[in-house]
Coordinates of C-alpha atoms in Angstrom, one line a residue:
M1 CA 107.3 99.6 85.3
S2 CA 104.2 99.7 86.8
G3 CA 104.3 96.1 86.8
Q4 CA 107.2 96.2 88.9
N5 CA 105.3 98.6 91.4
Q6 CA 102.5 96.5 91.5
E7 CA 104.7 93.4 92.8
Y8 CA 106.8 95.0 94.9
F9 CA 103.8 97.2 97.0
N10 CA 101.2 94.5 97.1
K11 CA 104.6 92.8 99.0
E12 CA 104.7 96.0 101.0
A13 CA 101.0 96.5 101.8
A14 CA 100.6 94.4 105.0
N15 CA 103.9 95.9 107.1
Y16 CA 104.0 99.2 105.7
D17 CA 102.1 101.5 107.7
T18 CA 104.0 99.5 110.6
K19 CA 107.4 100.0 108.9
H20 CA 107.0 103.8 108.5
E21 CA 105.1 104.5 111.3
K22 CA 106.6 107.0 112.6
T23 CA 107.3 109.2 109.2
L24 CA 104.3 108.4 108.3
N25 CA 102.6 109.8 111.3
R26 CA 104.8 112.9 110.9
L27 CA 104.0 113.4 107.2
V28 CA 100.0 113.3 108.4
E29 CA 100.5 116.1 110.5
E30 CA 102.9 118.6 108.2
I31 CA 100.1 117.7 105.1
R32 CA 97.7 119.2 107.9
A33 CA 100.0 122.4 108.9
K34 CA 100.0 123.2 105.0
L35 CA 96.2 123.3 104.9
D36 CA 96.3 126.9 104.1
F37 CA 99.2 126.4 101.5
I38 CA 97.6 124.3 99.7
G39 CA 94.2 126.5 99.5
A40 CA 90.9 124.4 99.2
D41 CA 88.0 125.5 100.4
W42 CA 88.1 122.8 103.2
V43 CA 85.4 121.9 105.5
E44 CA 86.1 122.8 109.2
D45 CA 87.3 119.5 111.4
D46 CA 83.8 118.9 113.5
D47 CA 86.0 115.9 115.2
E48 CA 86.7 117.6 118.7
D49 CA 83.5 118.8 118.7
E50 CA 80.8 115.8 117.8
G51 CA 83.5 113.0 118.2
G52 CA 82.5 112.5 114.6
D53 CA 84.5 109.7 112.2
E54 CA 87.2 111.9 110.6
G55 CA 85.5 114.9 111.4
Q56 CA 82.6 114.1 109.0
A57 CA 80.1 112.8 110.8
K58 CA 76.7 115.1 110.9
K59 CA 74.3 116.4 113.3
A60 CA 70.3 115.0 112.5
G61 CA 68.7 118.2 110.9
D62 CA 71.7 120.0 109.8
A63 CA 71.9 121.7 106.5
P64 CA 73.8 119.6 103.7
E65 CA 77.5 120.2 103.7
K66 CA 79.1 121.6 101.1
S67 CA 80.7 118.8 98.9
V68 CA 85.3 119.0 99.2
R69 CA 86.6 115.6 97.2
L70 CA 89.7 114.4 97.3
L71 CA 91.4 112.3 94.4
D72 CA 94.2 110.5 96.1
Y73 CA 95.8 108.7 93.6
A74 CA 98.6 106.1 93.8
C75 CA 97.2 106.5 97.0
G76 CA 98.9 103.4 98.8
T77 CA 97.5 102.6 102.7
G78 CA 95.7 106.0 102.9
V79 CA 98.3 108.5 104.2
V80 CA 97.1 111.9 102.2
S81 CA 93.9 110.5 102.8
R82 CA 93.7 110.3 106.5
A83 CA 95.2 113.4 106.8
L84 CA 92.8 115.5 105.2
A85 CA 89.7 113.0 105.7
P86 CA 88.5 115.7 108.4
Y87 CA 88.5 119.0 106.1
T88 CA 86.9 116.9 103.1
T89 CA 83.6 115.4 102.1
Q90 CA 84.7 112.4 100.2
C91 CA 88.3 110.6 99.5
V92 CA 88.5 108.8 96.9
G93 CA 91.9 106.7 96.7
I94 CA 93.3 104.9 93.3
D95 CA 96.0 102.3 93.3
L96 CA 97.9 99.9 90.7
S97 CA 98.5 97.6 93.9
E98 CA 95.3 95.8 94.9
N99 CA 96.8 94.8 98.7
M100 CA 97.4 98.5 99.2
V101 CA 93.9 99.1 98.0
A102 CA 92.8 96.3 100.5
T103 CA 94.5 97.8 103.1
Y104 CA 93.4 100.9 102.7
N105 CA 89.8 100.3 102.4
A106 CA 90.2 98.2 105.3
R107 CA 91.5 101.0 107.7
A108 CA 88.8 103.4 106.4
E109 CA 86.6 101.1 107.5
N110 CA 87.9 100.3 111.2
Q111 CA 87.8 104.2 111.7
G112 CA 83.8 103.7 111.1
L113 CA 83.9 105.5 107.5
A114 CA 81.4 104.9 105.0
P115 CA 82.2 103.5 101.0
S116 CA 80.8 107.1 100.2
E117 CA 83.3 109.0 102.7
M118 CA 86.3 106.8 102.0
H119 CA 87.1 104.3 99.9
A120 CA 89.7 103.5 97.0
Y121 CA 89.9 101.6 93.8
Q122 CA 92.8 99.2 92.1
G123 CA 93.5 100.4 88.4
N124 CA 95.9 102.9 86.6
I125 CA 94.4 106.2 84.7
C126 CA 98.2 106.9 83.7
V127 CA 98.8 104.4 80.7
A128 CA 98.8 106.3 77.5
E129 CA 97.4 103.9 75.5
D130 CA 93.9 104.3 77.8
P131 CA 93.2 108.0 78.1
N132 CA 89.5 107.1 79.6
P133 CA 89.5 103.8 81.7
T134 CA 86.7 102.5 81.4
A135 CA 86.7 101.4 85.4
F136 CA 87.4 104.8 86.0
T137 CA 84.5 106.9 83.2
A138 CA 81.8 107.2 86.1
S139 CA 81.1 110.3 87.6
E140 CA 82.0 110.1 90.6
F141 CA 86.1 109.8 89.2
S142 CA 85.8 113.2 88.2
N143 CA 85.4 116.9 89.6
F144 CA 87.4 116.6 92.4
D145 CA 88.7 119.5 94.8
V146 CA 91.9 118.4 95.1
A147 CA 94.3 115.8 93.4
A148 CA 97.0 114.2 95.3
V149 CA 99.9 112.3 95.2
G150 CA 101.5 111.3 97.8
L151 CA 104.8 109.9 97.3
G152 CA 104.0 108.4 94.6
F153 CA 105.4 110.5 91.5
H154 CA 109.3 109.0 91.8
H155 CA 107.4 105.8 90.5
F156 CA 105.7 106.8 87.5
D157 CA 107.0 106.4 84.3
D158 CA 105.6 110.1 83.0
P159 CA 104.7 111.9 85.9
A160 CA 104.1 114.7 83.1
L161 CA 101.4 112.2 81.6
A162 CA 99.8 111.7 85.4
A163 CA 99.5 115.3 86.0
R164 CA 97.6 115.9 82.7
R165 CA 95.3 113.1 83.6
L166 CA 94.8 114.5 87.5
A167 CA 93.9 117.7 86.0
E168 CA 91.2 116.3 84.1
R169 CA 89.6 115.3 86.8
L170 CA 89.8 118.1 88.9
K171 CA 86.9 120.8 88.7
T172 CA 87.8 124.4 87.4
G173 CA 89.7 125.8 90.7
G174 CA 90.1 122.9 91.3
V175 CA 94.5 122.3 93.3
L176 CA 96.7 119.3 92.3
V177 CA 98.8 118.1 95.3
I178 CA 102.4 116.8 95.0
L179 CA 104.7 115.2 97.7
D180 CA 108.1 113.8 96.7
F181 CA 111.3 114.1 97.3
L182 CA 113.5 116.7 95.8
P183 CA 116.5 115.4 93.8
H184 CA 119.2 113.2 95.4
D185 CA 121.6 109.9 94.7
K186 CA 120.7 107.2 93.0
P187 CA 119.7 104.8 95.7
D188 CA 121.8 102.1 97.0
A189 CA 121.2 98.7 94.5
S190 CA 120.2 96.7 97.5
H191 CA 117.2 98.1 98.4
P192 CA 114.0 95.9 97.3
A193 CA 112.7 99.3 96.0
T194 CA 115.1 100.5 93.4
S195 CA 113.5 98.5 90.3
T196 CA 110.5 100.8 91.1
I197 CA 112.3 103.8 91.3
T198 CA 112.3 105.9 87.7
H199 CA 113.2 109.6 88.9
H200 CA 115.9 110.1 91.8
G201 CA 114.1 113.6 93.1
F202 CA 112.7 116.6 92.0
S203 CA 113.7 120.0 91.3
E204 CA 111.1 122.8 91.5
E205 CA 111.9 123.9 87.8
Q206 CA 110.4 120.2 86.6
I207 CA 107.5 120.3 89.1
K208 CA 107.1 123.7 88.0
K209 CA 107.0 122.9 84.3
I210 CA 104.6 119.8 84.7
Y211 CA 102.3 121.8 86.4
E212 CA 101.7 124.8 83.7
D213 CA 102.3 121.8 80.8
A214 CA 99.5 120.3 82.7
G215 CA 97.3 123.5 82.7
L216 CA 97.6 123.8 86.5
G217 CA 100.2 126.7 86.7
K218 CA 98.2 129.7 87.6
D219 CA 99.4 130.4 91.4
F220 CA 102.2 127.3 91.3
A221 CA 104.2 127.3 95.0
L222 CA 106.8 124.5 96.7
E223 CA 107.8 124.3 100.1
E224 CA 110.3 122.0 102.0
L225 CA 108.6 119.9 104.1
A226 CA 110.0 119.6 107.9
V227 CA 109.8 115.6 107.0
V228 CA 112.4 113.7 106.4
F229 CA 112.2 110.3 105.1
H230 CA 114.7 107.4 106.1
F231 CA 116.0 104.6 103.9
S232 CA 118.3 102.1 105.7
K233 CA 121.2 100.6 103.8
E234 CA 122.3 97.4 104.4
N235 CA 126.1 98.5 106.3
N236 CA 123.5 100.3 109.0
T237 CA 123.8 103.9 107.5
E238 CA 121.0 105.9 107.0
V239 CA 119.8 107.9 103.4
R240 CA 117.8 111.1 104.2
R241 CA 115.3 112.0 101.4
R242 CA 114.0 115.5 101.8
I243 CA 110.5 115.7 101.2
F244 CA 108.9 119.1 99.2
M245 CA 105.0 120.0 98.8
A246 CA 103.8 121.5 95.5
R247 CA 100.5 123.1 94.6
G248 CA 98.9 124.8 91.8
T249 CA 95.3 125.5 90.3
K250 CA 93.6 124.5 87.5
A251 CA 92.5 127.5 85.6

């Protein structure tokens, strides 16, 4: 399935943000509205006061800023990173699709962000037979304060494995955030993404068990977001997908 995901999202990368612009912008707003729900020890957003790049600019002579690091897994073009960048000191993305990674990095560069602040890498940390991929053994790929998967879980062959692998890369007290769909009917077979979907949404009970089995059950919570994803079908009707956000802490 990972090969199909890579092929599909490589094709989608160039137009993804334009195609879903309205929904993605709303999703950024929803994520930012849930900062307290996520519960990380965020840095303050100084963007309005300093005019800094995504709120990360620092005044000369300031004391060193505390570190708040985000791992944005299955990052795509970086919607979760863009939402949380003003409240973190570093965003690291990982995605199967090299074209999505290229778009993520181009957007970060266009925002004036250095690679040390926001950068994505092509790869997969969820291969069962490869628990510690060579490409991601460096210290920069571990000890994160927050790990997030934004609308990627339903594409994973083994979401439980993904949660365990992400938990391993969190520091103690770190938070895993998942945004995905609540249970829904199977998508229209004519939709080009159908072949990449392995799960038709998740119930709260399913997600809670995934968190608990990964050692992330502390302070588990799940809430539905106001954003609804729309998928147009060939007969010009729309199918709506309700989105949830879940969070849990590594004990």
